[in-house]
XYZ file of C-alpha atoms in Angstrom:
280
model
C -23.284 11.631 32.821
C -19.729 12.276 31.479
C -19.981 8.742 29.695
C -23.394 10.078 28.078
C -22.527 13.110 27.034
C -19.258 11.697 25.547
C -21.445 9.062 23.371
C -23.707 12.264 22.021
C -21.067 14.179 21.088
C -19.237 11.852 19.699
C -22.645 10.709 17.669
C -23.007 14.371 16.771
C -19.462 14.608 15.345
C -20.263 11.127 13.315
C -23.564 12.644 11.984
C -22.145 15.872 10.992
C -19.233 14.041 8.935
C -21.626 11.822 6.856
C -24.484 14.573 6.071
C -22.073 17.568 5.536
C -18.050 16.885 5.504
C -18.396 13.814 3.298
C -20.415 15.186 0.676
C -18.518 18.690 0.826
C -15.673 16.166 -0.879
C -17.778 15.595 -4.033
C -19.525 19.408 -3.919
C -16.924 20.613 -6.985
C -15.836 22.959 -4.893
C -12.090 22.730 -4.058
C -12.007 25.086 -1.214
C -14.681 23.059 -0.285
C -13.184 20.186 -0.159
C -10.014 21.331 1.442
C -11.704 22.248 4.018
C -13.086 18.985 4.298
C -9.997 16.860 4.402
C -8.192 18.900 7.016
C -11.391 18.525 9.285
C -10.867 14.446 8.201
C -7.083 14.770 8.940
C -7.712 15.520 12.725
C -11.281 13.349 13.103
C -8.708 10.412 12.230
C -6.597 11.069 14.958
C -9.866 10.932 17.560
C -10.480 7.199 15.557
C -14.135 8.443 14.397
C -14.756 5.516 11.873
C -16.264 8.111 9.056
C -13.165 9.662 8.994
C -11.516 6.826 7.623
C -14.408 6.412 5.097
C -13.791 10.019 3.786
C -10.415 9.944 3.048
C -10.424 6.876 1.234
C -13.011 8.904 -0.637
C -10.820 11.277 -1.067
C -8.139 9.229 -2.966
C -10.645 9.950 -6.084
C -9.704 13.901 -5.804
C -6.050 12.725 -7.060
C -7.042 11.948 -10.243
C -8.729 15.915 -10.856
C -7.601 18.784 -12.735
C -6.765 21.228 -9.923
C -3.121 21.285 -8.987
C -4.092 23.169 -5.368
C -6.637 20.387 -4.393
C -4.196 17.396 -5.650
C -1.536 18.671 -3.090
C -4.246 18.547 -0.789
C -5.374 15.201 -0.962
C -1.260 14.290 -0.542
C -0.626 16.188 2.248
C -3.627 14.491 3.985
C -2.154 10.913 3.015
C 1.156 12.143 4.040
C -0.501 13.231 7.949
C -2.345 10.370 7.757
C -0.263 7.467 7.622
C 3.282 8.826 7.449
C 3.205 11.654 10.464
C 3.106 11.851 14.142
C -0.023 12.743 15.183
C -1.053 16.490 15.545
C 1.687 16.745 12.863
C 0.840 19.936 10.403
C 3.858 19.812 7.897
C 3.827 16.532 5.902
C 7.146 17.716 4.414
C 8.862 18.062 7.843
C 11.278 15.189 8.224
C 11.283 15.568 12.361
C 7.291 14.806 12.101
C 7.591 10.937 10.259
C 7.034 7.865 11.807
C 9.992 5.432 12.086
C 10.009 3.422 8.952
C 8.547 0.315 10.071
C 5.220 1.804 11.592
C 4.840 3.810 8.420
C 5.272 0.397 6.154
C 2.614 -0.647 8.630
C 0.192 1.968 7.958
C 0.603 1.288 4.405
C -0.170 -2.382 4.269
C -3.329 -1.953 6.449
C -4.504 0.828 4.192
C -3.768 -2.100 1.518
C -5.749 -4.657 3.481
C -8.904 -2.580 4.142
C -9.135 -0.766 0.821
C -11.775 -2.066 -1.948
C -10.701 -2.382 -6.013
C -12.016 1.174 -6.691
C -9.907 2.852 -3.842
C -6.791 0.220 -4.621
C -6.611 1.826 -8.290
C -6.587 5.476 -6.511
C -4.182 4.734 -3.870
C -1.949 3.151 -6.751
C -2.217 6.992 -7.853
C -1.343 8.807 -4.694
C 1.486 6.222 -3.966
C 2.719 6.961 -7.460
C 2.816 10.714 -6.700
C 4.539 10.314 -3.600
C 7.184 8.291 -5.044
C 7.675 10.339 -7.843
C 8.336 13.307 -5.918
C 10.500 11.328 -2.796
C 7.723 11.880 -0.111
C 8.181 8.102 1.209
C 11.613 7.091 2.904
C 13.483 5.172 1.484
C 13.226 2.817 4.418
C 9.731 2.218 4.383
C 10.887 -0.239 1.099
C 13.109 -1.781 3.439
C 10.551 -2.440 6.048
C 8.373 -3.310 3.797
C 10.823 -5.801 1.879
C 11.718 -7.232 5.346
C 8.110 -7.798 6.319
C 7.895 -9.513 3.276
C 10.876 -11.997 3.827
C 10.845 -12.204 7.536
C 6.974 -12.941 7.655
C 7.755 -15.752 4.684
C 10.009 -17.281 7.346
C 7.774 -17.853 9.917
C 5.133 -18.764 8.033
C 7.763 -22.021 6.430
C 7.713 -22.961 9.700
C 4.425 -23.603 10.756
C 3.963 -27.443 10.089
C 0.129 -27.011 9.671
C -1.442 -23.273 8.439
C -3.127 -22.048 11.801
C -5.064 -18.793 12.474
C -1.908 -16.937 12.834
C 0.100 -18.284 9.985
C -2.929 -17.106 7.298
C -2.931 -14.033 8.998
C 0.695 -13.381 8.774
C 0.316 -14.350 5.035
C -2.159 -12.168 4.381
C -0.665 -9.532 6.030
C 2.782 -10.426 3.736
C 0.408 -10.383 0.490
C -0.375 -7.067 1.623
C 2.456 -5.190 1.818
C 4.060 -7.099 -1.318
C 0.768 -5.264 -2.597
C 1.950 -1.588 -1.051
C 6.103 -2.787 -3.236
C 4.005 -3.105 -6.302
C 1.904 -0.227 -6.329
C 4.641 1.837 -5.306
C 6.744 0.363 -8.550
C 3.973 2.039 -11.005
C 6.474 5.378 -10.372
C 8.514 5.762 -13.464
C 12.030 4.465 -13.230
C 11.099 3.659 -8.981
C 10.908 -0.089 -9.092
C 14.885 -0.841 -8.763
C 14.722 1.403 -5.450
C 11.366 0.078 -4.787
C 12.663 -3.620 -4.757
C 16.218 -3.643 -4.247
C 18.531 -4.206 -6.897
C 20.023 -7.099 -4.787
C 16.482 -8.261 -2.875
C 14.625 -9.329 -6.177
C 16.348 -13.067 -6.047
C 15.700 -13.471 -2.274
C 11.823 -12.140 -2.685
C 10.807 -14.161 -5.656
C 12.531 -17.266 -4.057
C 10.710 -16.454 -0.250
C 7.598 -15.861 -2.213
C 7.269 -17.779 -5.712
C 9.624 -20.428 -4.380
C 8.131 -21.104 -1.607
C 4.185 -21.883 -3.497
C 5.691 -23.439 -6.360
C 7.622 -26.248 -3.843
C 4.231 -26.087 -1.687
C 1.729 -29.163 -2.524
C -1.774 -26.318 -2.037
C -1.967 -22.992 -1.943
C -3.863 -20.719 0.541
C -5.468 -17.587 -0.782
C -3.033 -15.287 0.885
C -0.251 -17.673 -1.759
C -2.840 -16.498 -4.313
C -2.680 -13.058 -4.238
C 1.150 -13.321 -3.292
C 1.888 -14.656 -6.660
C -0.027 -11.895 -8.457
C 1.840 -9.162 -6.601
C 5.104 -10.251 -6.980
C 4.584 -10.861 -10.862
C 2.986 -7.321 -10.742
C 6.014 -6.033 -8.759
C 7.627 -7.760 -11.559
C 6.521 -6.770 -14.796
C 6.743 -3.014 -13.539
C 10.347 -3.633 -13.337
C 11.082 -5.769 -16.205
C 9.921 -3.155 -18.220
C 12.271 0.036 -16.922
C 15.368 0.136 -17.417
C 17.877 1.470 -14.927
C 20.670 3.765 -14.453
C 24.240 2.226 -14.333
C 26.391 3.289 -11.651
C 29.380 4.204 -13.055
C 27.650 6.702 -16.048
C 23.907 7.921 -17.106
C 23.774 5.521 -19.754
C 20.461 3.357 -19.580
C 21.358 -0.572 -19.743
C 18.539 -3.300 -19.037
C 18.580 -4.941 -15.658
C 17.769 -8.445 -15.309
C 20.625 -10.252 -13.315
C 17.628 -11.748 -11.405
C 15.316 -13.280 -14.596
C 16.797 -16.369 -14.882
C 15.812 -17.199 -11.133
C 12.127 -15.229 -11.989
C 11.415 -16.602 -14.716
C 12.099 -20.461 -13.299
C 9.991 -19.702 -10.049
C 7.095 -18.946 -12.410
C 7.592 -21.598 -14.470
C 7.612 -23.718 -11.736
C 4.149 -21.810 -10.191
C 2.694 -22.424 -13.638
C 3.718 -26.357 -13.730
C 2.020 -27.274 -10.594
C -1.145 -29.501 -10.836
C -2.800 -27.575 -8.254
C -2.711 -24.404 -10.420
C -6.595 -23.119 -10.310
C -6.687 -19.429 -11.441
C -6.484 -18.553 -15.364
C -5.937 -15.209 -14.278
C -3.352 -15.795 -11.612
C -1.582 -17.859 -13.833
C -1.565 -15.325 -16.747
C 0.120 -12.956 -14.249
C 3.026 -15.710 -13.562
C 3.259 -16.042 -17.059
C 3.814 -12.017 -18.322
C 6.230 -11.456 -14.927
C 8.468 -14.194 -16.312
């Protein structure tokens, strides 16, 4: 009986967020959907699978006109996928998750999200760098994932289940590093002044020595050019004064990897290799 009434109620909950919460989201009303998301907030902690699906709806609401609801939609992220659960204060250092399970977080929102919600969470995460809401180790996790993941996957002697998974898992959160360079003036901090050499050679290196390429190399490539480009085109602040001075110690190595990706006979993609091409 407990079992049963545990399924209803949870079916109730489900039925009541896809008939009334989720459309409360698009209603125009921005008490409305306020409302809405911190309902969403705590559903997510209780794993209800519609809760997820509204509040990667709600990544849309970043892009409106109303300051208040904007915030909103943040904060949500923020409690989300950066904050202990039960958290209330997104901006309460004492309530974030240790670096590495937030970089988590972050790539499987990456992994799971479709082209629509990729070009709003390239929104929010540009918000939230803007304004310092993401620790500044999260990059290094993220960087780390990137490298250490690239290491094990060199090793395996034939790809396997696990080896595509851990590169697809690696495209992903290069993914998060390059959305989260679309901040203005972010992408030195977001990549490491000194880590751009060791990712391009752990990830365009390692395809453009490979004889094939998996899909997870694919979309590898077209992040880190992407991750790239973002950063060729900032410039960044020199340490010893505020002067603005170009920073490209790493292009030389870049700019060879790609050539290198864009040499090889088993080069498919026009598009892919476009990206190589404009990173370098």
């Amino acid at each position: 009986d407990f079992f049963r009434t545990a399924g209803a109620f949870i079916e109730l909950l489900e039925l009541t967020l896809k008939s009334h919460l989720l459309p409360m989201l698009r209603s125009g009303q921005a008490g409305d959907a306020v409302e809405a998301l911190k309902f969403l907030v705590k559903a997510h902690h209780f794993n209800l699978p519609s809760a997820s699906q509204g509040l990667r709806a709600s990544w849309a609401l970043v892009f409106c006109a109303d300051a208040g609801l904007k915030e909103e939609v943040l904060k949500a992220f923020m409690l989300v996928h950066a904050c202990e659960a039960g958290a209330e204060d997104p901006y309460d250092p004492s309530a974030f998750l240790p670096a590495g399970k937030v970089a988590t977080n972050l790539t499987n929102v990456v992994r799971l999200a479709s082209r629509s919600e990729l070009t709003c969470l390239e929104e929010v995460l540009t918000v939230l760098v803007t304004q310092q809401m993401i620790p500044k180790g999260v990059f290094v996790a993220l960087r780390k994932g990137v490298l250490e993941a690239g290491k094990q996957t060199g090793e395996a002697s034939k790809p396997d289940e696990a080896s595509k998974r851990r590169g697809a898992q690696r495209a992903c959160a290069m993914h998060v590093l390059a959305l989260c360079c679309s901040a203005p003036g972010a992408a030195a901090e977001v990549l490491g002044s000194g880590s751009v050499s060791a990712l391009a050679d752990a990830t365009l290196g390692k395809v453009a020595s490979a004889g094939e390429a998996s899909e997870g190399d694919w979309e590898l490539v077209r992040c880190v050019c992407l991750a790239v480009k973002k950063l060729a085109s900032e410039k960044a602040t020199s340490k010893t004064g505020s002067q603005k001075q170009p920073c490209f110690a790493w292009a030389p190595k870049v700019v060879s990897l790609c050539g290198a990706v864009l040499r090889g006979e088993w080069v498919r993609s026009g598009s892919l290799a476009e990206e190589a091409g404009q990173g370098g």
